[in-house]
mmCIF file of C-alpha atoms in Angstrom:
data_model
loop_
_atom_site.group_PDB
_atom_site.id
_atom_site.type_symbol
_atom_site.label_atom_id
_atom_site.label_comp_id
_atom_site.label_asym_id
_atom_site.label_seq_id
_atom_site.Cartn_x
_atom_site.Cartn_y
_atom_site.Cartn_z
ATOM 1 C CA MET A 24 0.000 0.000 0.000
ATOM 2 C CA SER A 25 1.237 3.465 -0.820
ATOM 3 C CA GLU A 26 2.751 5.522 2.018
ATOM 4 C CA GLU A 27 1.805 8.785 0.299
ATOM 5 C CA ILE A 28 -0.607 11.085 2.129
ATOM 6 C CA ARG A 29 -4.022 11.114 0.472
ATOM 7 C CA ILE A 30 -6.381 14.073 0.205
ATOM 8 C CA PRO A 31 -10.048 13.085 0.709
ATOM 9 C CA THR A 32 -12.392 14.077 -2.106
ATOM 10 C CA GLY A 33 -15.339 14.362 0.284
ATOM 11 C CA ILE A 34 -17.448 12.350 -2.183
ATOM 12 C CA ALA A 35 -19.111 9.790 0.066
ATOM 13 C CA GLY A 36 -18.002 6.255 -0.790
ATOM 14 C CA LEU A 37 -15.496 7.138 -3.512
ATOM 15 C CA ASP A 38 -12.503 7.546 -1.189
ATOM 16 C CA ARG A 39 -13.057 4.002 0.040
ATOM 17 C CA VAL A 40 -11.903 2.575 -3.276
ATOM 18 C CA ILE A 41 -9.055 4.975 -4.142
ATOM 19 C CA GLU A 42 -6.852 4.453 -1.076
ATOM 20 C CA GLY A 43 -8.496 7.221 0.931
ATOM 21 C CA GLY A 44 -8.437 10.027 -1.635
ATOM 22 C CA VAL A 45 -6.430 11.658 -4.395
ATOM 23 C CA ARG A 46 -2.739 12.524 -4.469
ATOM 24 C CA ASP A 47 -1.699 16.133 -4.000
ATOM 25 C CA LYS A 48 -1.012 18.074 -7.202
ATOM 26 C CA SER A 49 -2.868 15.574 -9.352
ATOM 27 C CA THR A 50 -5.821 15.799 -11.744
ATOM 28 C CA LEU A 51 -9.051 13.824 -11.450
ATOM 29 C CA LEU A 52 -11.325 13.860 -14.482
ATOM 30 C CA ILE A 53 -15.078 13.227 -14.106
ATOM 31 C CA VAL A 54 -16.518 12.082 -17.451
ATOM 32 C CA GLY A 55 -20.214 11.600 -18.147
ATOM 33 C CA SER A 56 -23.160 12.499 -20.294
ATOM 34 C CA SER A 57 -25.677 15.207 -19.374
ATOM 35 C CA GLY A 58 -27.564 14.533 -16.144
ATOM 36 C CA THR A 59 -25.071 12.180 -14.553
ATOM 37 C CA GLY A 60 -24.221 14.723 -11.828
ATOM 38 C CA LYS A 61 -20.777 15.988 -12.808
ATOM 39 C CA SER A 62 -21.345 19.461 -11.353
ATOM 40 C CA THR A 63 -22.624 17.932 -8.111
ATOM 41 C CA PHE A 64 -19.365 15.990 -7.835
ATOM 42 C CA ALA A 65 -17.491 19.273 -8.354
ATOM 43 C CA MET A 66 -19.466 21.235 -5.740
ATOM 44 C CA GLN A 67 -19.204 18.455 -3.190
ATOM 45 C CA TYR A 68 -15.454 18.240 -3.770
ATOM 46 C CA LEU A 69 -15.022 21.983 -3.199
ATOM 47 C CA ALA A 70 -17.379 22.098 -0.213
ATOM 48 C CA TYR A 71 -15.387 19.434 1.615
ATOM 49 C CA GLY A 72 -12.159 21.361 1.173
ATOM 50 C CA LEU A 73 -13.673 24.663 2.274
ATOM 51 C CA GLU A 74 -15.214 23.056 5.362
ATOM 52 C CA HIS A 75 -11.779 21.702 6.311
ATOM 53 C CA GLY A 76 -9.884 24.977 6.110
ATOM 54 C CA GLU A 77 -8.753 24.903 2.486
ATOM 55 C CA ASN A 78 -9.095 27.508 -0.237
ATOM 56 C CA ALA A 79 -10.896 26.758 -3.487
ATOM 57 C CA LEU A 80 -10.758 27.954 -7.081
ATOM 58 C CA TYR A 81 -13.735 27.346 -9.375
ATOM 59 C CA VAL A 82 -12.958 27.777 -13.094
ATOM 60 C CA SER A 83 -16.262 27.950 -14.975
ATOM 61 C CA MET A 84 -16.600 28.047 -18.750
ATOM 62 C CA GLU A 85 -20.377 28.185 -18.860
ATOM 63 C CA GLU A 86 -22.173 29.527 -15.790
ATOM 64 C CA PRO A 87 -21.402 32.699 -13.785
ATOM 65 C CA ALA A 88 -20.579 32.488 -10.087
ATOM 66 C CA GLU A 89 -24.048 33.595 -8.967
ATOM 67 C CA GLN A 90 -25.752 30.715 -10.764
ATOM 68 C CA ILE A 91 -23.273 28.158 -9.431
ATOM 69 C CA LEU A 92 -23.825 29.392 -5.858
ATOM 70 C CA ARG A 93 -27.585 29.216 -6.331
ATOM 71 C CA GLU A 94 -27.430 25.627 -7.608
ATOM 72 C CA ALA A 95 -25.158 24.708 -4.702
ATOM 73 C CA ARG A 96 -27.745 26.004 -2.228
ATOM 74 C CA MET A 97 -30.411 23.821 -3.862
ATOM 75 C CA LEU A 98 -28.195 20.784 -3.245
ATOM 76 C CA GLY A 99 -27.612 21.756 0.374
ATOM 77 C CA PHE A 100 -24.129 23.286 0.022
ATOM 78 C CA ASN A 101 -23.813 26.774 1.456
ATOM 79 C CA LEU A 102 -20.858 28.110 -0.520
ATOM 80 C CA ASP A 103 -21.958 31.749 -0.188
ATOM 81 C CA ARG A 104 -20.195 32.134 3.159
ATOM 82 C CA TYR A 105 -16.847 31.440 1.451
ATOM 83 C CA TYR A 106 -17.408 33.556 -1.654
ATOM 84 C CA ASN A 107 -14.478 35.920 -2.367
ATOM 85 C CA LYS A 108 -12.873 34.912 0.931
ATOM 86 C CA GLU A 109 -11.723 31.317 0.539
ATOM 87 C CA LEU A 110 -13.659 30.546 -2.663
ATOM 88 C CA PHE A 111 -12.772 32.338 -5.898
ATOM 89 C CA PHE A 112 -14.246 32.075 -9.391
ATOM 90 C CA PHE A 113 -12.819 32.449 -12.892
ATOM 91 C CA HIS A 114 -15.482 32.739 -15.572
ATOM 92 C CA SER A 115 -14.268 32.454 -19.150
ATOM 93 C CA LYS A 116 -15.830 31.634 -22.520
ATOM 94 C CA GLY A 117 -14.559 30.267 -25.827
ATOM 95 C CA LYS A 118 -11.227 31.602 -27.043
ATOM 96 C CA ASP A 119 -10.906 33.773 -23.915
ATOM 97 C CA PHE A 120 -9.966 30.560 -22.184
ATOM 98 C CA VAL A 121 -6.630 30.544 -24.021
ATOM 99 C CA LYS A 122 -5.763 33.900 -22.426
ATOM 100 C CA LEU A 123 -6.831 32.515 -19.059
ATOM 101 C CA VAL A 124 -4.450 29.564 -19.437
ATOM 102 C CA ASP A 125 -1.545 31.580 -20.842
ATOM 103 C CA GLU A 126 -1.672 34.638 -18.579
ATOM 104 C CA GLN A 127 -4.185 34.791 -15.737
ATOM 105 C CA LEU A 128 -3.770 31.351 -14.154
ATOM 106 C CA PRO A 129 0.070 31.404 -14.160
ATOM 107 C CA ALA A 130 -0.101 34.826 -12.454
ATOM 108 C CA LEU A 131 -2.465 33.400 -9.830
ATOM 109 C CA VAL A 132 -0.140 30.447 -9.183
ATOM 110 C CA GLU A 133 2.807 32.798 -8.773
ATOM 111 C CA ALA A 134 0.898 34.967 -6.297
ATOM 112 C CA ASN A 135 -0.229 31.908 -4.336
ATOM 113 C CA LYS A 136 3.336 30.751 -3.633
ATOM 114 C CA ASP A 137 3.524 33.002 -0.569
ATOM 115 C CA TYR A 138 0.572 31.244 1.109
ATOM 116 C CA ALA A 139 0.714 27.920 2.913
ATOM 117 C CA VAL A 140 -3.039 27.243 2.769
ATOM 118 C CA LYS A 141 -3.953 24.292 0.571
ATOM 119 C CA THR A 142 -6.078 25.036 -2.468
ATOM 120 C CA ARG A 143 -8.251 22.613 -4.402
ATOM 121 C CA VAL A 144 -9.331 23.491 -7.916
ATOM 122 C CA VAL A 145 -12.381 22.695 -10.062
ATOM 123 C CA ILE A 146 -12.769 23.123 -13.823
ATOM 124 C CA ASP A 147 -16.458 22.709 -14.630
ATOM 125 C CA PRO A 148 -16.771 21.895 -17.459
ATOM 126 C CA LEU A 149 -13.813 21.467 -19.804
ATOM 127 C CA THR A 150 -16.221 20.730 -22.686
ATOM 128 C CA PRO A 151 -16.334 24.251 -24.267
ATOM 129 C CA LEU A 152 -12.550 24.180 -24.625
ATOM 130 C CA ILE A 153 -12.703 20.822 -26.394
ATOM 131 C CA TRP A 154 -15.374 22.129 -28.757
ATOM 132 C CA ALA A 155 -13.640 25.472 -29.382
ATOM 133 C CA ILE A 156 -10.306 23.912 -30.410
ATOM 134 C CA GLN A 157 -10.729 21.338 -33.154
ATOM 135 C CA ASP A 158 -7.050 20.754 -33.878
ATOM 136 C CA LYS A 159 -6.028 17.784 -31.701
ATOM 137 C CA GLN A 160 -2.419 18.846 -31.260
ATOM 138 C CA GLU A 161 -3.418 22.367 -30.209
ATOM 139 C CA GLN A 162 -6.068 20.899 -27.915
ATOM 140 C CA ARG A 163 -3.539 18.614 -26.303
ATOM 141 C CA ASP A 164 -1.002 21.408 -25.839
ATOM 142 C CA ILE A 165 -3.416 23.753 -24.056
ATOM 143 C CA ILE A 166 -4.876 20.989 -21.861
ATOM 144 C CA THR A 167 -1.340 19.953 -20.891
ATOM 145 C CA LYS A 168 -0.488 23.528 -19.923
ATOM 146 C CA LEU A 169 -3.772 23.979 -18.078
ATOM 147 C CA PHE A 170 -3.326 20.817 -16.003
ATOM 148 C CA TYR A 171 0.335 21.570 -15.280
ATOM 149 C CA THR A 172 -0.430 25.129 -14.138
ATOM 150 C CA LEU A 173 -3.351 24.293 -11.873
ATOM 151 C CA LYS A 174 -1.679 21.262 -10.275
ATOM 152 C CA GLN A 175 0.816 23.648 -8.731
ATOM 153 C CA LEU A 176 -2.052 24.962 -6.550
ATOM 154 C CA GLY A 177 -3.230 21.563 -5.360
ATOM 155 C CA PRO A 178 -5.430 18.647 -6.437
ATOM 156 C CA VAL A 179 -7.635 19.450 -9.431
ATOM 157 C CA LEU A 180 -11.052 18.037 -10.329
ATOM 158 C CA ILE A 181 -12.217 18.483 -13.936
ATOM 159 C CA THR A 182 -15.597 17.646 -15.428
ATOM 160 C CA THR A 183 -16.297 17.111 -19.095
ATOM 161 C CA GLU A 184 -19.329 16.229 -21.180
ATOM 162 C CA GLU A 185 -19.192 12.966 -23.076
ATOM 163 C CA HIS A 186 -20.923 12.077 -26.324
ATOM 164 C CA ALA A 187 -20.283 8.393 -26.855
ATOM 165 C CA SER A 188 -21.515 6.609 -29.965
ATOM 166 C CA PRO A 189 -23.448 3.336 -29.636
ATOM 167 C CA GLY A 190 -21.073 0.562 -28.648
ATOM 168 C CA GLU A 191 -18.370 2.912 -27.341
ATOM 169 C CA THR A 192 -17.246 2.531 -23.743
ATOM 170 C CA VAL A 193 -15.888 6.073 -23.685
ATOM 171 C CA GLY A 194 -16.575 8.837 -26.188
ATOM 172 C CA GLU A 195 -13.816 9.722 -28.641
ATOM 173 C CA ASP A 196 -14.164 13.418 -27.803
ATOM 174 C CA VAL A 197 -12.797 12.910 -24.273
ATOM 175 C CA LEU A 198 -9.846 10.640 -25.053
ATOM 176 C CA ILE A 199 -7.247 13.432 -24.837
ATOM 177 C CA PRO A 200 -8.387 14.733 -21.403
ATOM 178 C CA ILE A 201 -8.519 11.156 -20.101
ATOM 179 C CA TYR A 202 -5.019 10.485 -21.371
ATOM 180 C CA MET A 203 -3.629 13.708 -19.863
ATOM 181 C CA SER A 204 -5.279 13.305 -16.439
ATOM 182 C CA ASP A 205 -3.843 11.402 -13.472
ATOM 183 C CA GLY A 206 -7.200 9.813 -12.702
ATOM 184 C CA ALA A 207 -10.474 9.395 -14.566
ATOM 185 C CA VAL A 208 -13.941 8.406 -13.333
ATOM 186 C CA HIS A 209 -16.749 7.519 -15.736
ATOM 187 C CA LEU A 210 -20.393 8.275 -14.853
ATOM 188 C CA SER A 211 -23.219 6.664 -16.785
ATOM 189 C CA TYR A 212 -26.845 5.559 -16.821
ATOM 190 C CA ARG A 213 -27.247 1.803 -16.537
ATOM 191 C CA PRO A 214 -30.310 -0.438 -16.598
ATOM 192 C CA ILE A 215 -30.537 -1.985 -13.145
ATOM 193 C CA GLY A 216 -33.655 -3.774 -11.937
ATOM 194 C CA GLY A 217 -35.798 -2.600 -14.848
ATOM 195 C CA ALA A 218 -34.931 1.078 -14.391
ATOM 196 C CA PHE A 219 -32.101 3.338 -15.469
ATOM 197 C CA ASN A 220 -29.780 4.088 -12.592
ATOM 198 C CA ARG A 221 -26.538 5.997 -12.328
ATOM 199 C CA ALA A 222 -23.285 4.070 -11.949
ATOM 200 C CA LEU A 223 -19.626 4.943 -11.519
ATOM 201 C CA GLU A 224 -16.513 3.212 -12.840
ATOM 202 C CA ILE A 225 -12.869 4.114 -12.271
ATOM 203 C CA ILE A 226 -11.132 4.215 -15.649
ATOM 204 C CA LYS A 227 -7.649 4.992 -14.314
ATOM 205 C CA MET A 228 -5.957 6.197 -11.146
ATOM 206 C CA ARG A 229 -2.192 6.553 -11.347
ATOM 207 C CA ALA A 230 -0.101 5.240 -8.452
ATOM 208 C CA THR A 231 -3.301 4.106 -6.743
ATOM 209 C CA ARG A 232 -4.771 0.723 -5.970
ATOM 210 C CA HIS A 233 -8.407 1.283 -6.890
ATOM 211 C CA GLY A 234 -11.667 -0.611 -7.107
ATOM 212 C CA GLU A 235 -12.563 -2.207 -10.428
ATOM 213 C CA GLU A 236 -16.291 -2.744 -10.040
ATOM 214 C CA VAL A 237 -19.323 -0.809 -11.275
ATOM 215 C CA TYR A 238 -20.630 1.238 -8.350
ATOM 216 C CA PRO A 239 -24.182 2.651 -8.260
ATOM 217 C CA TYR A 240 -24.613 6.101 -6.740
ATOM 218 C CA ILE A 241 -27.471 8.321 -5.646
ATOM 219 C CA PHE A 242 -28.010 12.019 -4.851
ATOM 220 C CA VAL A 243 -28.958 12.986 -1.317
ATOM 221 C CA ARG A 244 -29.807 16.632 -0.609
ATOM 222 C CA GLY A 245 -27.543 17.928 2.116
ATOM 223 C CA ILE A 246 -24.885 15.291 1.373
ATOM 224 C CA GLY A 247 -24.585 15.233 -2.388
ATOM 225 C CA VAL A 248 -23.342 12.133 -4.180
ATOM 226 C CA VAL A 249 -23.300 8.874 -2.244
ATOM 227 C CA VAL A 250 -21.390 6.091 -4.020
ATOM 228 C CA ARG A 251 -22.448 2.672 -2.842
ATOM 229 C CA THR A 252 -19.107 0.988 -2.333
ATOM 230 C CA THR A 253 -17.412 -1.237 0.179
ATOM 231 C CA PRO A 254 -13.754 -0.849 1.173
ATOM 232 C CA LEU A 255 -11.240 -2.668 -1.024
ATOM 233 C CA VAL A 256 -10.199 -4.737 1.989
ATOM 234 C CA SER A 257 -12.323 -5.032 5.103
ATOM 235 C CA ALA A 258 -10.779 -5.210 8.556
ATOM 236 C CA GLU A 259 -11.671 -8.916 8.730
ATOM 237 C CA ASP A 260 -10.129 -9.730 5.337
ATOM 238 C CA ALA A 261 -6.961 -7.648 5.666
ATOM 239 C CA ASN A 262 -4.804 -10.650 6.655
ATOM 240 C CA LYS A 263 -7.123 -13.418 5.537
ATOM 241 C CA TYR A 264 -4.742 -14.906 2.969
ATOM 242 C CA ASP A 265 -1.414 -14.377 4.732
ATOM 243 C CA ASP A 266 -0.961 -18.113 5.356
ATOM 244 C CA MET A 267 -1.513 -18.867 1.669
ATOM 245 C CA PHE A 268 1.057 -16.272 0.629
ATOM 246 C CA ASP A 269 3.561 -17.533 3.210
ATOM 247 C CA LYS A 270 3.155 -21.055 1.862
ATOM 248 C CA ALA A 271 3.618 -19.772 -1.689
ATOM 249 C CA ILE A 272 6.848 -18.013 -0.677
ATOM 250 C CA ARG A 273 8.209 -21.183 0.952
ATOM 251 C CA THR A 274 7.259 -23.244 -2.086
ATOM 252 C CA ALA A 275 8.881 -20.782 -4.468
ATOM 253 C CA ALA A 276 12.064 -20.858 -2.376
ATOM 254 C CA ASP A 277 12.072 -24.692 -2.461
ATOM 255 C CA LEU A 278 11.696 -24.573 -6.232
ATOM 256 C CA GLY A 279 14.787 -22.423 -6.554
ATOM 257 C CA ALA A 280 13.203 -18.977 -7.001
ATOM 258 C CA SER A 281 15.544 -15.989 -6.907
ATOM 259 C CA GLU A 282 15.523 -13.426 -4.108
ATOM 260 C CA SER A 283 13.952 -10.803 -6.379
ATOM 261 C CA LEU A 284 11.116 -13.196 -7.234
ATOM 262 C CA LEU A 285 10.477 -13.929 -3.575
ATOM 263 C CA GLU A 286 10.403 -10.199 -2.878
ATOM 264 C CA ARG A 287 7.773 -9.744 -5.600
ATOM 265 C CA ILE A 288 5.527 -12.371 -4.018
ATOM 266 C CA GLU A 289 5.973 -10.679 -0.645
ATOM 267 C CA TYR A 290 4.959 -7.378 -2.262
ATOM 268 C CA VAL A 291 1.821 -8.991 -3.746
ATOM 269 C CA LYS A 292 0.953 -10.313 -0.284
ATOM 270 C CA LYS A 293 1.250 -6.848 1.204
ATOM 271 C CA ASN A 294 -0.924 -5.252 -1.496
ATOM 272 C CA TRP A 295 -3.541 -7.948 -2.158
ATOM 273 C CA ALA A 296 -6.829 -5.995 -2.240
ATOM 274 C CA TYR A 297 -9.319 -8.518 -3.565
ATOM 275 C CA SER A 298 -11.980 -10.397 -1.671
ATOM 276 C CA PHE A 299 -11.283 -13.654 -3.535
ATOM 277 C CA SER A 300 -8.482 -16.135 -2.925
ATOM 278 C CA PRO A 301 -5.096 -15.442 -4.563
ATOM 279 C CA LYS A 302 -4.530 -19.148 -5.199
ATOM 280 C CA GLU A 303 -5.250 -19.127 -8.939
ATOM 281 C CA THR A 304 -3.273 -15.919 -9.445
ATOM 282 C CA LEU A 305 -0.254 -17.424 -7.687
ATOM 283 C CA GLN A 306 -0.515 -20.631 -9.720
ATOM 284 C CA ILE A 307 -0.548 -18.689 -12.998
ATOM 285 C CA PHE A 308 2.361 -16.550 -11.826
ATOM 286 C CA PHE A 309 4.369 -19.639 -10.825
ATOM 287 C CA GLU A 310 3.805 -21.144 -14.281
ATOM 288 C CA SER A 311 4.910 -17.935 -16.003
ATOM 289 C CA GLN A 312 8.157 -18.046 -13.983
ATOM 290 C CA GLY A 313 8.824 -21.750 -14.610
ATOM 291 C CA LEU A 314 7.994 -22.708 -11.032
ATOM 292 C CA THR A 315 5.455 -25.448 -11.603
ATOM 293 C CA GLY A 316 4.314 -28.324 -9.443
ATOM 294 C CA SER A 317 5.515 -30.747 -12.120
ATOM 295 C CA ILE A 318 9.092 -30.276 -10.907
ATOM 296 C CA ARG A 319 9.946 -33.349 -8.885
ATOM 297 C CA LYS A 320 11.479 -33.290 -5.453
ATOM 298 C CA GLU A 321 14.548 -35.034 -6.907
ATOM 299 C CA ASP A 322 14.962 -32.077 -9.312
ATOM 300 C CA VAL A 323 14.701 -29.613 -6.467
ATOM 301 C CA ALA A 324 17.283 -31.558 -4.446
ATOM 302 C CA LYS A 325 19.560 -31.681 -7.477
ATOM 303 C CA ARG A 326 19.214 -27.908 -7.956
ATOM 304 C CA LYS A 327 20.153 -27.322 -4.332
ATOM 305 C CA GLN A 328 23.150 -29.669 -4.552
ATOM 306 C CA GLU A 329 24.368 -27.952 -7.708
ATOM 307 C CA ALA A 330 23.980 -24.516 -6.130
ATOM 308 C CA GLN A 331 25.766 -25.689 -2.980
ATOM 309 C CA TYR A 332 28.584 -27.269 -4.973
ATOM 310 C CA ILE A 333 29.080 -24.095 -7.007
ATOM 311 C CA ALA A 334 29.171 -22.012 -3.831
ATOM 312 C CA GLU A 335 31.654 -24.361 -2.092
ATOM 313 C CA HIS A 336 33.965 -24.667 -5.090
ATOM 314 C CA ALA A 337 33.738 -21.109 -6.280
ATOM 315 C CA GLY A 338 37.394 -20.508 -5.325
ATOM 316 C CA GLU A 339 38.596 -23.672 -7.016
ATOM 317 C CA GLN A 340 36.550 -22.850 -10.098
ATOM 318 C CA SER A 341 38.063 -19.372 -10.289
ATOM 319 C CA ALA A 342 41.561 -20.839 -9.979
ATOM 320 C CA PHE A 343 40.790 -23.446 -12.629
ATOM 321 C CA LEU A 344 39.473 -20.780 -15.001
ATOM 322 C CA ALA A 345 42.590 -18.714 -14.369
ATOM 323 C CA ASP A 346 44.828 -21.711 -15.256
ATOM 324 C CA VAL A 347 42.817 -22.329 -18.397
ATOM 325 C CA GLU A 348 43.161 -18.690 -19.365
ATOM 326 C CA LYS A 349 46.926 -18.814 -18.811
ATOM 327 C CA THR A 350 47.186 -21.964 -20.908
ATOM 328 C CA LEU A 351 45.198 -20.454 -23.735
ATOM 329 C CA VAL A 352 47.274 -17.289 -23.633
ATOM 330 C CA GLY A 353 50.476 -19.356 -23.697
ATOM 331 C CA GLN A 354 49.224 -21.326 -26.682
ATOM 332 C CA GLU A 355 48.307 -18.135 -28.437
ATOM 333 C CA GLN A 356 51.781 -16.725 -27.833
ATOM 334 C CA MET A 357 53.363 -19.933 -29.092
ATOM 335 C CA SER A 358 51.299 -19.813 -32.242
ATOM 336 C CA VAL A 359 52.723 -16.460 -33.255
ATOM 337 C CA VAL A 360 56.432 -17.486 -32.766
ATOM 338 C CA PRO A 361 58.065 -17.833 -36.230
ATOM 339 C CA LYS A 362 58.881 -21.434 -37.121
ATOM 340 C CA GLN A 363 62.547 -22.293 -37.392
ATOM 341 C CA LYS A 364 63.823 -23.084 -40.884
ATOM 342 C CA THR A 365 63.831 -26.827 -41.554
ATOM 343 C CA GLU A 366 66.725 -28.486 -43.382
ATOM 344 C CA GLY A 367 65.832 -29.192 -46.999
ATOM 345 C CA LEU A 368 67.201 -31.756 -49.505
ATOM 346 C CA ILE A 369 69.181 -29.171 -51.438
ATOM 347 C CA ASP A 370 70.351 -25.873 -50.043
ATOM 348 C CA ILE A 371 71.016 -22.791 -52.149
ATOM 349 C CA GLU A 372 74.808 -23.408 -52.654
ATOM 350 C CA GLU A 373 74.242 -27.018 -53.671
ATOM 351 C CA LEU A 374 71.690 -25.777 -56.176
ATOM 352 C CA LYS A 375 74.391 -23.632 -57.845
ATOM 353 C CA GLU A 376 76.694 -26.598 -58.081
ATOM 354 C CA LEU A 377 73.861 -28.582 -59.659
ATOM 355 C CA GLU A 378 73.392 -25.882 -62.257
ATOM 356 C CA GLU A 379 77.117 -26.021 -63.131
ATOM 357 C CA LEU A 380 76.866 -29.754 -63.534
ATOM 358 C CA VAL A 381 73.851 -29.419 -65.814
ATOM 359 C CA LYS A 382 75.712 -26.962 -67.981
#
């Protein structure tokens, strides 16, 4: 499990399945079609921070501050008391957003460096920017700069409208924001029990062990979104499979597994977050590493003997290799020594005499 301090989102139920909250200076994208409650997620996220002594920045590309505060009151969030004190708004439209990203927000970040108070940021929604900039490279560049700038203030929550075609899991129009964000949550309508109900799925969450199920959620006035989840690991199940992992580690060691492989199994034990048994997972992993039950005990004993012999005779082996190397070097030196001239049948002077005789 990560040792990093987590910042609660304040969204009831969600923090249970993302290790207690989001990482500081990270971006969380909320993706969903109209009516799934994206703005409610945003208001609830800000309200939690404000109620716990943080500052908040609300970047709106559609609605003015007055309308956002009015809608918050209808949901049971009294954000008026923080307005222009701890809660600040940026309202921008269309191409003006480029100026906001290039000039205004960097200036705000620079001014905020002198303050130690944590600030959480909301962009609600990012959709007008996506629609205003059709060129994908330009869109990616400005989103990258926007995310980088705002993350310097604190954790950022972004909402964006999705228009998925039939059969698509996620709409093509939101692929770039999803790719650029540190975490992404997908909201949708799903048919459950003969009616359409809202459900949440975690698409990605960097450096976070997160839930992988489909979680229904409801809206409760005065609370906001309530995600119906259970913790990844309950108190009763936290150490439920320790004995199985310990046995797997002993077995792997008997089968000749390396120290690094044993450390990996130990790490899996520490971070196992599923309610089901890890037995099948361990079996598949053992097979992928060549540690199968088909290896006989005689083979294991032979492996151990070979390893022990190599360890005991390591010095002798080194000496032997050194002698071999010396021998080979000596042979190589001998091979380059010029051969001495061998005595022939007729030397040069005798050949002259032979020529005289022939004449």
